[in-house]
Amino acid sequence: MSTPYPFTAIVGQDDLRLGLLLNAVSPAVGGVLVRGEKGTAKSTAVRALAALMPEVPVVPGCRFSCDPASPDPACPDGPHAEAAGVSRPARTVELPVGASEDRLVGALDIERALSEGVKAFEPGLLADAHRGILYVDEVNLLHDHLVDLLLDAAAMGASYVEREGVSVRHAARFLLVGTMNPEEGELRPQLLDRFGLTVEVSASRDTDERVEVVRRRLAYDDDPEGFAARWAEEEGALRERIAAARVLLPRVVLSDGVLRQIAATCAAFEVDGMRADIVMARTATALAAWAGREEVTADDVRQAALLALPHRRRRNPFDAPGLDEDKLDQTLDEAGPPENSDGDDQPDPDGGGDDDGGGGGGVPPQADGEDRTPPQGSEGDSPSPAPEGAPDAPGRPAGGEQQPVASAEPFRTKMLSVPGLGEGAAGRRSRARTEHGRTTGARRPQGALTKLHLAATVQAAAPHQRARGRAGRGLVVRRDDLRQATREGREGNLVLFVVDASGSMAARQRMSAVKGAVLSLLLDAYQRRDKVGLVTFRGKEAEVALPPTSSVDAAAARLESLPTGGRTPLAAGLLKAHDVLRVERLRDPSRRPLLVVVTDGRATGGPEPVALAGRAGRLHRSEGTASVVVDCESGYVRLGLAGELARELGGTAVTLDELRADSIAGLVKDVTAAGRAA
């Protein structure tokens, strides 16, 4: 077993360390979600935390880690007779992104259940993580149904497995830690709310601190055991402090004044539901215990708000995370300070001394008057402003380019889907064969049986009962009789936007409406769990503004800063999109593409631009790419060029008005399959 990197040797990252330590003190806080760029010690800190957790007493031989002092009466390995327990280190169980549902919650041996009538249950990762740490790296890439199962178990403290009338329940209480890089896609707001705390991490810009990070990492890689030995004393002190805080926690007093401050803060920031209030109360209590106090102070409430509220204020992926600290201070003052609040005792994430300035929580503490805006380049930044010296009024600088215009308000769009039946990643757009959904048939299992089709299994076994010597009432079932249920659900697609940014689209009011429409489609893609890409064309060429990604907020940022002007190289845009789709088919052949071309249909520049655009459209059509053209033509006189382009693509054309879900222009339009219009 490899030697973990010492927790106390981590340089900086005060918010990250404090969030993890508070959950170690009080697992009821509800876990922590760590958001940040790659290479910021997220995984290192989580794995290092396990070495600080107190040892766990367990019932010998119990696969579900029952506590001998109070064993679970419903434990599948029980009932447990009174016996002396054994102690073992707390586990850190990692849930891989590609895990199956059976690997997470456990699996029943369906064959034995049918043929022998016994509950043969193989525990999953939730059972392994009971009374330990469950770590999910890249939790934003985990399938939605697995995230739902995971968070339900974390909230209820138990895992339930229900299969064909056979039911198993076991305790599953663990410290849940998720890490994610926002550039690779966001979690849905409903799932964000289920994490107790969220911390934002980024690499330090301080040269000395970066040097120390490299120095310590190289020393650890050269001699892990020797490096860990040099930090053993600090690790032991921090371990003792966690144990002392756990003992103190039940004695911490949460006064009515503190509760009023918590409630007023959650109301002022308009968070949904009551989970935020409860999490803030538990976090403030843990902060007091961590500081060695028996009473919660106003500073604890403020720190708890910075850890528990920022992620609960996001309504969609385009909202910047964070909390207005000036508003927070004003709200706490108006709610009135709790009694006996002196604010002198600040939590110390290291537990090593008073000279460490780590306060943690959302945004690091700053001196009065210091700029509180996020550093340039951090996630959540708004799109870059126009270059210095750009004209304020609409105009055409050199080359006919206009400065970017703001998008109109997004709206709910109609459903656009790829026809046919796919087998791509789980999502919410197009029909697909999936592990979850309505049952549509049965087949012989390929590999392990996961979803039994009971009726088909019985039908397959029934003709052979006499030959198998059936004597009693039970059905004699063999492996060859088992049938896997085939199910139909929804998949996520690759939605590739091809946006016309030429001079014909450059009228400010028109381009604002176009950006609003694309932003609305991006929001729809986020909700349906699609990958998105963005190709733009203007002037003499097309460019890939954003390669296919799961981060729709990155696509929105590129869209907002999109300049316009110049000629309309429509063919170049379509050919660039073809190149992108060709590469993506090699990378992920099961994910079907949906091409969304946003244009008025005009094509200018170069020899025979209209004919060349038509040939590029027919190229997409010949490869079966589903497509839709969003017709941006305006005015009383319409040329219908976008409709002509849609026919060349073998797709459908919709106007901006028809794209709205509440439009009365017509019914929902599914994208026509390429080739069907031939």
XYZ file of C-alpha atoms in Angstrom:
678
model
C 0.000 0.000 0.000
C 1.465 3.370 -1.050
C 2.163 6.071 1.526
C -0.365 8.931 1.159
C 0.807 12.515 0.907
C 0.507 14.155 4.364
C -2.503 16.441 4.765
C -0.500 18.989 6.760
C 2.139 19.194 4.002
C -0.340 20.657 1.509
C 0.636 24.256 0.732
C -2.142 26.862 0.786
C -5.665 25.774 -0.292
C -7.098 26.940 3.047
C -10.722 26.693 1.869
C -10.243 23.127 0.657
C -8.588 21.961 3.863
C -11.141 23.677 6.092
C -14.103 22.211 4.194
C -12.707 18.694 4.504
C -11.827 19.091 8.186
C -15.290 20.393 9.092
C -16.834 17.306 7.506
C -14.382 15.118 9.410
C -15.553 16.790 12.635
C -19.251 16.602 11.732
C -20.219 14.257 8.857
C -23.786 15.596 9.247
C -22.618 18.733 7.405
C -23.284 16.763 4.233
C -19.999 16.448 2.396
C -18.075 18.881 0.254
C -17.857 19.580 -3.460
C -14.439 20.832 -4.581
C -14.544 22.905 -7.765
C -11.360 23.981 -9.485
C -8.895 23.741 -12.289
C -6.738 20.686 -12.825
C -3.555 20.285 -10.791
C -4.738 22.027 -7.613
C -4.299 19.173 -5.085
C -8.003 18.275 -4.981
C -7.467 14.508 -5.104
C -4.316 14.685 -2.962
C -6.150 16.438 -0.133
C -9.073 14.007 -0.159
C -6.848 10.931 -0.055
C -4.708 12.490 2.684
C -7.760 13.118 4.878
C -8.351 9.392 5.457
C -5.135 9.100 7.475
C -6.496 11.702 9.925
C -9.835 10.004 10.556
C -10.206 8.071 13.845
C -10.170 4.281 13.610
C -13.544 2.577 13.197
C -14.726 -0.273 15.483
C -16.561 -2.920 13.429
C -18.281 -6.261 13.953
C -15.841 -9.023 12.926
C -16.795 -10.563 9.593
C -19.539 -8.026 8.784
C -19.283 -6.887 5.174
C -21.243 -3.732 6.011
C -18.994 -2.395 8.798
C -21.621 -2.486 11.542
C -20.745 -0.744 14.810
C -20.539 -3.393 17.579
C -21.984 -0.865 20.060
C -25.146 -0.416 17.946
C -25.290 -2.879 15.036
C -27.780 -2.250 12.249
C -30.845 -4.472 12.957
C -31.520 -4.685 9.199
C -27.954 -5.610 8.252
C -27.981 -8.341 5.557
C -25.166 -10.113 7.457
C -27.053 -9.869 10.763
C -28.390 -10.271 13.271
C -25.116 -9.799 15.117
C -24.593 -11.453 18.470
C -22.895 -9.477 21.214
C -19.158 -9.728 20.683
C -16.059 -7.615 21.042
C -15.455 -5.454 18.004
C -12.230 -4.963 16.114
C -10.806 -1.615 15.013
C -9.609 -0.772 11.535
C -8.616 2.465 9.763
C -11.373 4.485 8.116
C -11.631 3.638 4.420
C -11.481 5.952 1.434
C -13.540 4.371 -1.329
C -13.247 5.863 -4.822
C -16.169 5.731 -7.234
C -14.895 5.695 -10.829
C -16.761 7.731 -13.454
C -17.522 4.621 -15.515
C -18.993 2.600 -12.624
C -22.258 0.731 -13.137
C -25.301 0.900 -10.898
C -24.607 -2.621 -9.624
C -21.053 -1.637 -8.684
C -22.357 1.332 -6.707
C -25.292 -0.136 -4.775
C -24.502 -3.843 -4.991
C -25.976 -6.681 -7.009
C -28.365 -9.535 -6.389
C -27.644 -12.962 -7.857
C -30.893 -13.201 -9.817
C -30.213 -16.782 -10.933
C -29.889 -18.036 -7.339
C -32.837 -15.935 -6.222
C -35.080 -17.586 -8.828
C -33.756 -21.131 -8.699
C -32.892 -21.447 -4.988
C -35.016 -18.734 -3.411
C -32.086 -17.193 -1.504
C -31.026 -13.567 -1.227
C -27.467 -13.759 -2.466
C -26.307 -10.153 -2.292
C -22.902 -8.809 -3.267
C -22.251 -5.452 -1.537
C -21.293 -2.436 -3.624
C -19.180 0.626 -3.035
C -21.803 2.245 -0.802
C -21.413 -0.624 1.667
C -17.611 -0.401 1.495
C -17.750 3.345 2.252
C -20.025 3.023 5.309
C -18.451 4.955 8.221
C -15.624 6.139 5.947
C -15.077 8.468 2.984
C -16.672 8.075 -0.442
C -14.650 10.015 -2.995
C -16.015 10.783 -6.479
C -13.457 12.366 -8.791
C -14.995 14.271 -11.728
C -18.462 13.946 -10.204
C -19.854 16.204 -12.942
C -19.059 13.480 -15.495
C -20.911 10.767 -13.545
C -24.205 9.604 -15.043
C -27.193 11.420 -13.584
C -28.934 8.309 -12.270
C -25.775 7.288 -10.387
C -25.477 10.762 -8.860
C -29.130 10.535 -7.775
C -28.544 7.147 -6.124
C -25.379 8.377 -4.471
C -26.900 11.546 -3.029
C -30.089 9.766 -1.922
C -27.998 7.289 0.050
C -25.944 10.119 1.554
C -29.095 11.966 2.616
C -30.922 8.918 4.063
C -27.907 7.117 5.505
C -29.038 3.877 3.860
C -28.939 2.123 0.506
C -31.893 0.211 -0.940
C -31.703 -2.426 -3.669
C -35.038 -3.549 -5.148
C -35.065 -6.205 -7.840
C -38.031 -8.354 -8.967
C -39.599 -8.615 -5.517
C -36.301 -9.097 -3.679
C -35.374 -6.241 -1.352
C -32.102 -5.518 0.478
C -31.370 -2.556 2.727
C -28.160 -1.675 4.546
C -26.720 1.344 6.344
C -24.593 3.706 4.242
C -23.363 6.715 6.191
C -20.202 8.241 4.802
C -18.351 11.488 4.255
C -19.106 12.373 0.642
C -16.437 14.302 -1.259
C -16.767 15.196 -4.919
C -14.263 17.012 -7.116
C -14.849 18.572 -10.519
C -13.323 20.851 -13.116
C -16.046 23.327 -14.204
C -14.461 23.532 -17.667
C -15.706 19.979 -18.306
C -19.348 20.730 -17.467
C -21.525 21.672 -14.523
C -23.704 19.721 -12.142
C -27.427 20.401 -12.220
C -28.606 22.869 -9.527
C -30.664 20.114 -7.859
C -27.503 18.035 -7.409
C -25.384 20.986 -6.333
C -27.840 21.605 -3.505
C -27.313 18.098 -2.141
C -23.673 18.802 -1.289
C -23.336 20.446 2.095
C -20.368 22.694 1.288
C -18.597 23.865 -1.835
C -15.105 25.310 -2.095
C -13.394 26.897 -5.080
C -9.704 26.129 -5.565
C -7.144 27.534 -7.966
C -3.384 27.475 -8.326
C -1.504 30.114 -6.380
C -0.025 33.029 -8.326
C 2.557 33.646 -5.595
C 6.023 32.602 -6.784
C 7.322 31.558 -3.363
C 4.272 29.419 -2.685
C 4.534 27.687 -6.055
C 8.208 26.977 -5.414
C 7.348 25.386 -2.065
C 4.665 23.208 -3.693
C 7.176 21.866 -6.211
C 9.872 21.378 -3.564
C 7.597 19.324 -1.307
C 6.186 17.257 -4.158
C 9.625 16.327 -5.455
C 10.742 15.392 -1.937
C 7.679 13.165 -1.533
C 8.185 11.456 -4.896
C 11.829 10.717 -4.059
C 11.081 9.194 -0.631
C 7.380 8.920 0.307
C 7.970 7.198 3.640
C 10.734 9.551 4.717
C 8.695 12.594 3.706
C 5.662 11.332 5.638
C 7.846 10.708 8.690
C 8.967 14.350 8.706
C 5.324 15.424 8.945
C 4.232 12.752 11.428
C 4.158 15.114 14.404
C 1.924 17.653 12.631
C -0.320 14.850 11.380
C -0.675 13.479 14.915
C -1.553 16.905 16.337
C -4.207 17.456 13.681
C -5.625 13.965 14.245
C -5.951 14.695 17.968
C -7.630 18.017 17.257
C -10.250 16.320 15.049
C -10.963 13.788 17.812
C -11.253 16.559 20.428
C -13.615 18.561 18.225
C -15.818 15.497 17.750
C -16.067 15.087 21.510
C -16.870 18.775 21.989
C -19.422 18.966 19.167
C -22.509 17.741 21.122
C -21.922 20.442 23.762
C -21.836 23.388 21.330
C -24.762 25.766 21.896
C -26.652 27.178 18.903
C -28.530 30.184 20.333
C -31.732 31.731 18.990
C -29.742 34.791 17.945
C -27.477 32.648 15.788
C -30.440 30.836 14.238
C -32.007 34.207 13.401
C -28.792 35.282 11.659
C -28.702 32.027 9.683
C -32.341 32.311 8.611
C -31.955 35.995 7.681
C -28.859 35.238 5.586
C -30.523 32.421 3.629
C -33.602 34.594 3.033
C -31.516 37.584 1.917
C -29.655 35.507 -0.688
C -32.906 33.866 -1.892
C -31.720 30.275 -1.714
C -34.335 27.639 -2.510
C -35.734 25.366 0.190
C -34.548 24.908 3.769
C -31.503 22.688 3.241
C -29.191 25.719 3.232
C -30.403 26.824 6.683
C -29.798 23.370 8.139
C -26.371 23.016 6.545
C -25.336 26.484 7.744
C -26.402 25.620 11.303
C -24.414 22.374 11.276
C -21.395 24.038 9.688
C -21.371 26.901 12.212
C -21.571 24.348 15.039
C -18.655 22.387 13.567
C -16.643 25.612 13.213
C -17.168 26.396 16.907
C -16.116 22.876 17.921
C -13.072 23.086 15.646
C -12.057 26.327 17.376
C -12.537 24.704 20.799
C -15.585 26.782 21.781
C -18.945 25.705 23.180
C -20.895 28.586 21.644
C -21.386 29.668 18.038
C -20.336 33.239 17.169
C -21.200 35.651 14.366
C -17.865 34.854 12.718
C -18.853 31.183 12.591
C -22.111 32.120 10.861
C -20.275 34.279 8.326
C -17.752 31.517 7.598
C -20.549 28.963 7.265
C -22.360 31.175 4.755
C -19.234 31.471 2.589
C -18.957 27.691 2.488
C -22.621 26.667 2.242
C -24.354 29.290 0.082
C -22.415 30.149 -3.118
C -23.344 26.989 -5.034
C -26.989 27.215 -3.933
C -27.434 30.599 -5.592
C -26.756 29.297 -9.114
C -29.978 28.999 -11.095
C -28.348 28.012 -14.399
C -24.834 27.267 -15.665
C -24.313 30.843 -16.843
C -24.575 32.320 -13.336
C -21.196 33.179 -11.821
C -20.543 31.421 -8.494
C -19.702 33.422 -5.423
C -21.252 35.499 -2.667
C -21.437 39.273 -2.184
C -19.538 39.639 1.083
C -20.649 43.244 1.617
C -24.274 42.132 1.438
C -23.479 39.226 3.769
C -21.959 41.542 6.383
C -24.914 43.915 6.131
C -27.397 41.054 6.561
C -25.596 39.708 9.630
C -25.505 43.190 11.177
C -29.204 43.783 10.544
C -30.129 40.403 12.011
C -28.306 41.383 15.194
C -25.167 39.827 16.679
C -25.638 36.745 18.823
C -24.962 37.121 22.509
C -21.363 36.634 23.725
C -19.969 36.961 20.179
C -16.502 38.444 20.345
C -15.291 37.189 16.945
C -11.715 36.786 18.192
C -11.340 33.049 17.689
C -10.903 32.221 14.024
C -10.714 28.622 12.788
C -7.280 27.425 11.748
C -7.369 24.781 9.011
C -3.890 23.503 9.873
C -4.369 23.392 13.613
C -0.699 24.265 13.829
C -0.504 27.812 15.165
C -1.773 31.368 15.084
C 0.574 32.605 12.385
C -1.231 30.773 9.609
C -3.747 33.131 8.072
C -6.016 30.500 6.529
C -9.613 31.435 7.190
C -11.184 29.507 4.357
C -14.643 29.752 2.941
C -15.651 30.788 -0.548
C -13.347 33.800 -1.042
C -10.271 34.280 1.171
C -10.512 37.091 3.725
C -9.354 40.446 2.389
C -8.390 43.726 3.917
C -10.928 46.557 4.027
C -11.048 48.413 0.750
C -9.295 45.690 -1.221
C -10.872 44.694 -4.506
C -13.064 41.628 -3.952
C -13.583 40.713 -7.607
C -12.366 37.278 -8.707
C -8.919 37.147 -10.335
C -8.844 37.306 -14.097
C -9.157 33.897 -15.707
C -11.004 32.169 -12.854
C -14.109 30.160 -13.584
C -17.215 32.272 -13.375
C -15.539 35.285 -15.027
C -17.829 37.303 -17.219
C -16.911 37.554 -20.893
C -14.009 39.875 -21.622
C -14.963 43.477 -22.368
C -14.247 45.103 -25.708
C -10.615 46.126 -26.217
C -9.572 49.470 -24.842
C -10.269 52.212 -27.341
C -13.121 50.376 -29.098
C -16.002 52.680 -30.078
C -18.925 52.894 -27.662
C -21.529 53.371 -30.369
C -22.253 50.872 -33.137
C -19.642 51.225 -35.835
C -17.369 49.446 -38.209
C -13.668 49.542 -37.320
C -11.019 48.596 -39.877
C -11.953 45.466 -41.785
C -15.731 45.927 -41.298
C -15.734 44.219 -37.877
C -18.161 45.387 -35.225
C -17.655 45.122 -31.508
C -19.593 42.306 -29.736
C -23.180 42.976 -28.735
C -24.966 41.592 -25.693
C -27.413 38.732 -26.163
C -31.135 39.022 -25.633
C -32.791 37.250 -22.718
C -32.811 33.459 -23.147
C -36.121 31.624 -23.473
C -37.402 28.048 -23.306
C -36.923 26.375 -26.676
C -38.836 23.663 -28.454
C -37.540 20.136 -28.409
C -35.094 19.341 -31.214
C -34.121 15.688 -31.407
C -32.207 13.264 -33.605
C -34.520 10.710 -35.251
C -34.084 6.977 -34.884
C -32.850 4.972 -31.914
C -29.337 5.551 -30.617
C -27.071 3.939 -28.048
C -25.172 6.972 -26.785
C -24.475 8.370 -23.342
C -27.453 8.781 -21.035
C -29.178 12.127 -21.444
C -32.540 13.741 -22.129
C -32.771 14.519 -25.813
C -33.157 11.677 -28.344
C -34.550 8.157 -28.092
C -31.965 5.495 -27.270
C -31.405 2.019 -25.861
C -30.384 2.597 -22.261
C -30.021 0.809 -18.935
C -32.889 2.847 -17.531
C -36.265 3.649 -19.028
C -39.373 1.810 -20.151
C -39.061 -1.896 -20.979
C -39.505 -2.571 -24.699
C -38.469 -6.223 -25.040
C -36.083 -8.970 -23.985
C -32.891 -10.608 -25.212
C -30.321 -13.114 -24.039
C -27.857 -11.457 -21.636
C -24.424 -10.554 -22.939
C -22.200 -10.892 -19.894
C -23.636 -10.397 -16.391
C -27.397 -10.137 -16.084
C -28.366 -6.674 -14.810
C -32.046 -6.144 -15.670
C -34.141 -9.327 -15.565
C -37.180 -9.621 -17.832
C -39.199 -11.924 -15.586
C -42.013 -12.819 -17.986
C -39.606 -13.666 -20.807
C -37.476 -15.760 -18.427
C -40.472 -17.766 -17.239
C -41.647 -18.216 -20.830
C -38.227 -19.536 -21.846
C -38.032 -21.965 -18.911
C -41.637 -23.262 -19.006
C -41.354 -25.737 -21.928
C -38.454 -27.578 -20.268
C -39.907 -28.282 -16.827
C -40.860 -31.930 -17.456
C -37.519 -32.715 -19.086
C -35.740 -31.179 -16.093
C -37.634 -33.391 -13.688
C -39.654 -30.723 -11.987
C -41.512 -32.302 -9.038
C -42.509 -29.484 -6.718
C -44.064 -26.085 -7.101
C -40.790 -24.273 -7.825
C -39.733 -23.419 -11.348
C -36.511 -25.070 -12.530
C -34.504 -22.234 -14.091
C -31.205 -22.613 -15.915
C -28.744 -19.962 -17.020
C -29.882 -20.277 -20.646
C -33.427 -19.333 -19.620
C -32.520 -15.913 -18.265
C -33.552 -12.930 -20.362
C -32.217 -9.396 -20.148
C -34.783 -6.611 -20.388
C -34.163 -4.151 -23.193
C -35.127 -0.624 -22.264
C -35.656 2.626 -24.079
C -34.802 5.981 -22.591
C -33.086 9.157 -23.734
C -29.533 9.915 -24.771
C -27.416 13.046 -24.865
C -26.198 14.212 -28.255
C -23.381 16.294 -29.647
C -25.021 19.597 -30.570
C -22.695 21.478 -32.919
C -23.643 25.111 -33.477
C -22.562 26.769 -36.731
C -23.175 30.501 -36.259
C -23.128 33.109 -39.024
C -21.217 36.160 -37.714
C -20.941 37.972 -41.065
C -21.957 41.490 -41.960
C -25.427 40.389 -43.081
C -26.123 39.398 -39.452
C -24.391 42.371 -37.870
C -27.337 44.678 -37.136
C -27.135 45.089 -33.368
C -30.784 44.305 -32.615
C -30.737 41.310 -34.933
C -27.466 39.878 -33.627
C -28.685 40.332 -30.060
C -31.751 38.220 -30.880
C -29.584 35.600 -32.596
C -27.265 35.354 -29.592
C -30.282 35.080 -27.314
C -31.592 32.175 -29.395
C -28.245 30.331 -29.354
C -27.928 30.986 -25.606
C -31.388 29.469 -25.157
C -30.360 26.401 -27.136
C -27.199 26.130 -25.042
C -29.259 26.192 -21.858
C -31.495 23.494 -23.329
C -28.386 21.438 -24.175
C -27.165 21.787 -20.587
C -30.474 20.540 -19.222
C -30.486 17.607 -21.652
C -26.872 16.613 -20.828
C -25.482 17.191 -24.332
C -21.986 17.958 -25.451
C -21.776 21.220 -27.383
C -19.394 22.774 -29.884
C -19.301 26.136 -31.638
C -18.153 26.961 -35.172
C -18.368 30.552 -36.424
C -17.835 31.959 -39.906
C -17.301 35.483 -41.233
C -14.909 37.353 -43.492
C -12.926 34.821 -45.493
C -12.940 31.739 -43.253
C -14.545 29.718 -40.474
C -13.057 28.804 -37.121
C -13.778 26.410 -34.286
C -14.603 28.852 -31.496
C -15.089 25.972 -29.049
C -14.223 22.294 -29.612
C -16.937 19.854 -28.418
C -17.174 19.969 -24.641
C -19.615 19.364 -21.795
C -19.107 22.921 -20.526
C -21.962 24.965 -21.959
C -20.942 28.005 -19.934
C -17.662 28.049 -21.898
C -19.721 28.079 -25.112
C -21.830 30.940 -23.730
C -18.679 32.948 -22.953
C -17.382 32.468 -26.520
C -20.758 33.500 -27.872
C -20.935 36.718 -25.864
C -17.511 37.871 -27.102
C -18.239 36.942 -30.731
C -17.362 39.800 -33.123
C -19.304 40.281 -36.348
C -18.716 41.745 -39.800
C -17.348 40.924 -43.232
C -18.514 38.554 -45.946
C -20.476 35.314 -45.489
C -18.350 32.191 -46.152
C -21.252 29.791 -45.506
C -19.544 26.875 -47.267
C -16.433 27.309 -45.118
C -18.582 27.115 -41.971
C -20.295 23.914 -43.106
C -17.013 22.284 -44.152
C -15.389 23.205 -40.833
C -18.357 21.619 -39.050
C -17.885 18.500 -41.166
C -14.249 18.252 -40.036
C -15.273 18.607 -36.377
C -17.947 15.916 -36.666
C -15.576 13.547 -38.480
C -13.083 13.726 -35.611
C -15.808 13.352 -32.969
C -17.195 10.235 -34.676
C -13.797 8.619 -34.207
C -13.554 9.708 -30.567
C -17.100 8.822 -29.517
C -18.908 6.845 -32.232
C -21.967 6.140 -30.071
C -22.829 9.831 -29.523
C -24.997 11.005 -32.404
C -24.578 14.581 -33.672
C -27.165 17.301 -34.196
C -26.043 20.136 -36.463
C -27.659 23.515 -35.691
C -26.892 26.159 -38.340
C -27.832 29.708 -37.307
C -27.900 31.914 -40.410
C -30.041 33.923 -42.805
C -28.870 31.619 -45.599
C -26.853 34.195 -47.543
C -23.503 33.095 -49.025
C -20.993 35.607 -50.415
C -17.297 35.708 -51.200
C -15.314 33.547 -53.561
C -16.399 31.922 -56.819
C -19.938 30.446 -56.869
C -20.479 30.772 -53.079
C -24.108 29.589 -53.210
C -23.299 26.445 -55.209
C -20.359 25.644 -52.952
C -22.559 26.016 -49.870
C -25.099 23.646 -51.440
C -22.420 21.008 -52.057
C -21.208 21.346 -48.457
C -24.773 20.860 -47.247
C -25.228 17.732 -49.349
C -21.990 16.350 -47.861
C -23.570 16.431 -44.383
C -26.758 14.930 -45.821
C -24.870 12.021 -47.424
C -23.396 11.070 -44.023
C -26.787 11.024 -42.292
C -26.177 14.018 -40.036
C -29.399 15.277 -38.476
C -29.641 19.033 -38.882
C -31.789 22.083 -38.274
C -31.392 25.568 -39.716
C -32.449 28.473 -37.507
C -33.627 31.067 -40.045
C -32.489 34.527 -38.900
C -33.825 36.412 -41.923
C -35.837 39.485 -40.965
C -37.883 42.153 -42.706
C -40.945 42.149 -44.915
C -39.147 40.776 -47.964
C -37.781 37.278 -47.354
C -35.642 35.364 -49.827
C -36.109 31.942 -48.207
C -32.418 31.114 -48.484
C -32.323 29.375 -45.091
C -35.080 27.028 -46.235
C -33.063 26.181 -49.349
C -30.057 25.409 -47.142
C -32.188 23.153 -44.929
C -33.287 21.174 -47.999
C -29.668 20.742 -49.109
C -28.823 19.482 -45.587
C -31.858 17.190 -45.553
C -32.996 18.877 -42.348
C -35.602 21.281 -41.015
C -35.771 25.067 -40.993
C -37.303 27.000 -38.089
C -37.570 30.729 -37.572
C -36.521 32.465 -34.386
C -40.193 32.807 -33.430
C -40.905 29.126 -34.089
C -37.954 28.155 -31.887
C -39.767 29.369 -28.775
C -41.568 26.668 -26.801
C -44.548 28.990 -26.242
C -44.787 29.935 -29.917
C -48.156 29.487 -31.663
C -46.462 29.277 -35.061
C -46.695 25.493 -35.103
C -46.213 22.193 -33.294
C -42.909 20.914 -31.944
C -40.604 20.135 -34.858
C -38.320 17.143 -34.661
C -35.299 17.316 -36.888
C -35.836 15.444 -40.134
C -33.318 12.684 -40.703
C -30.805 13.352 -43.406
C -31.888 11.445 -46.422
C -35.586 11.190 -45.506
C -36.306 14.382 -47.392
C -34.573 13.011 -50.475
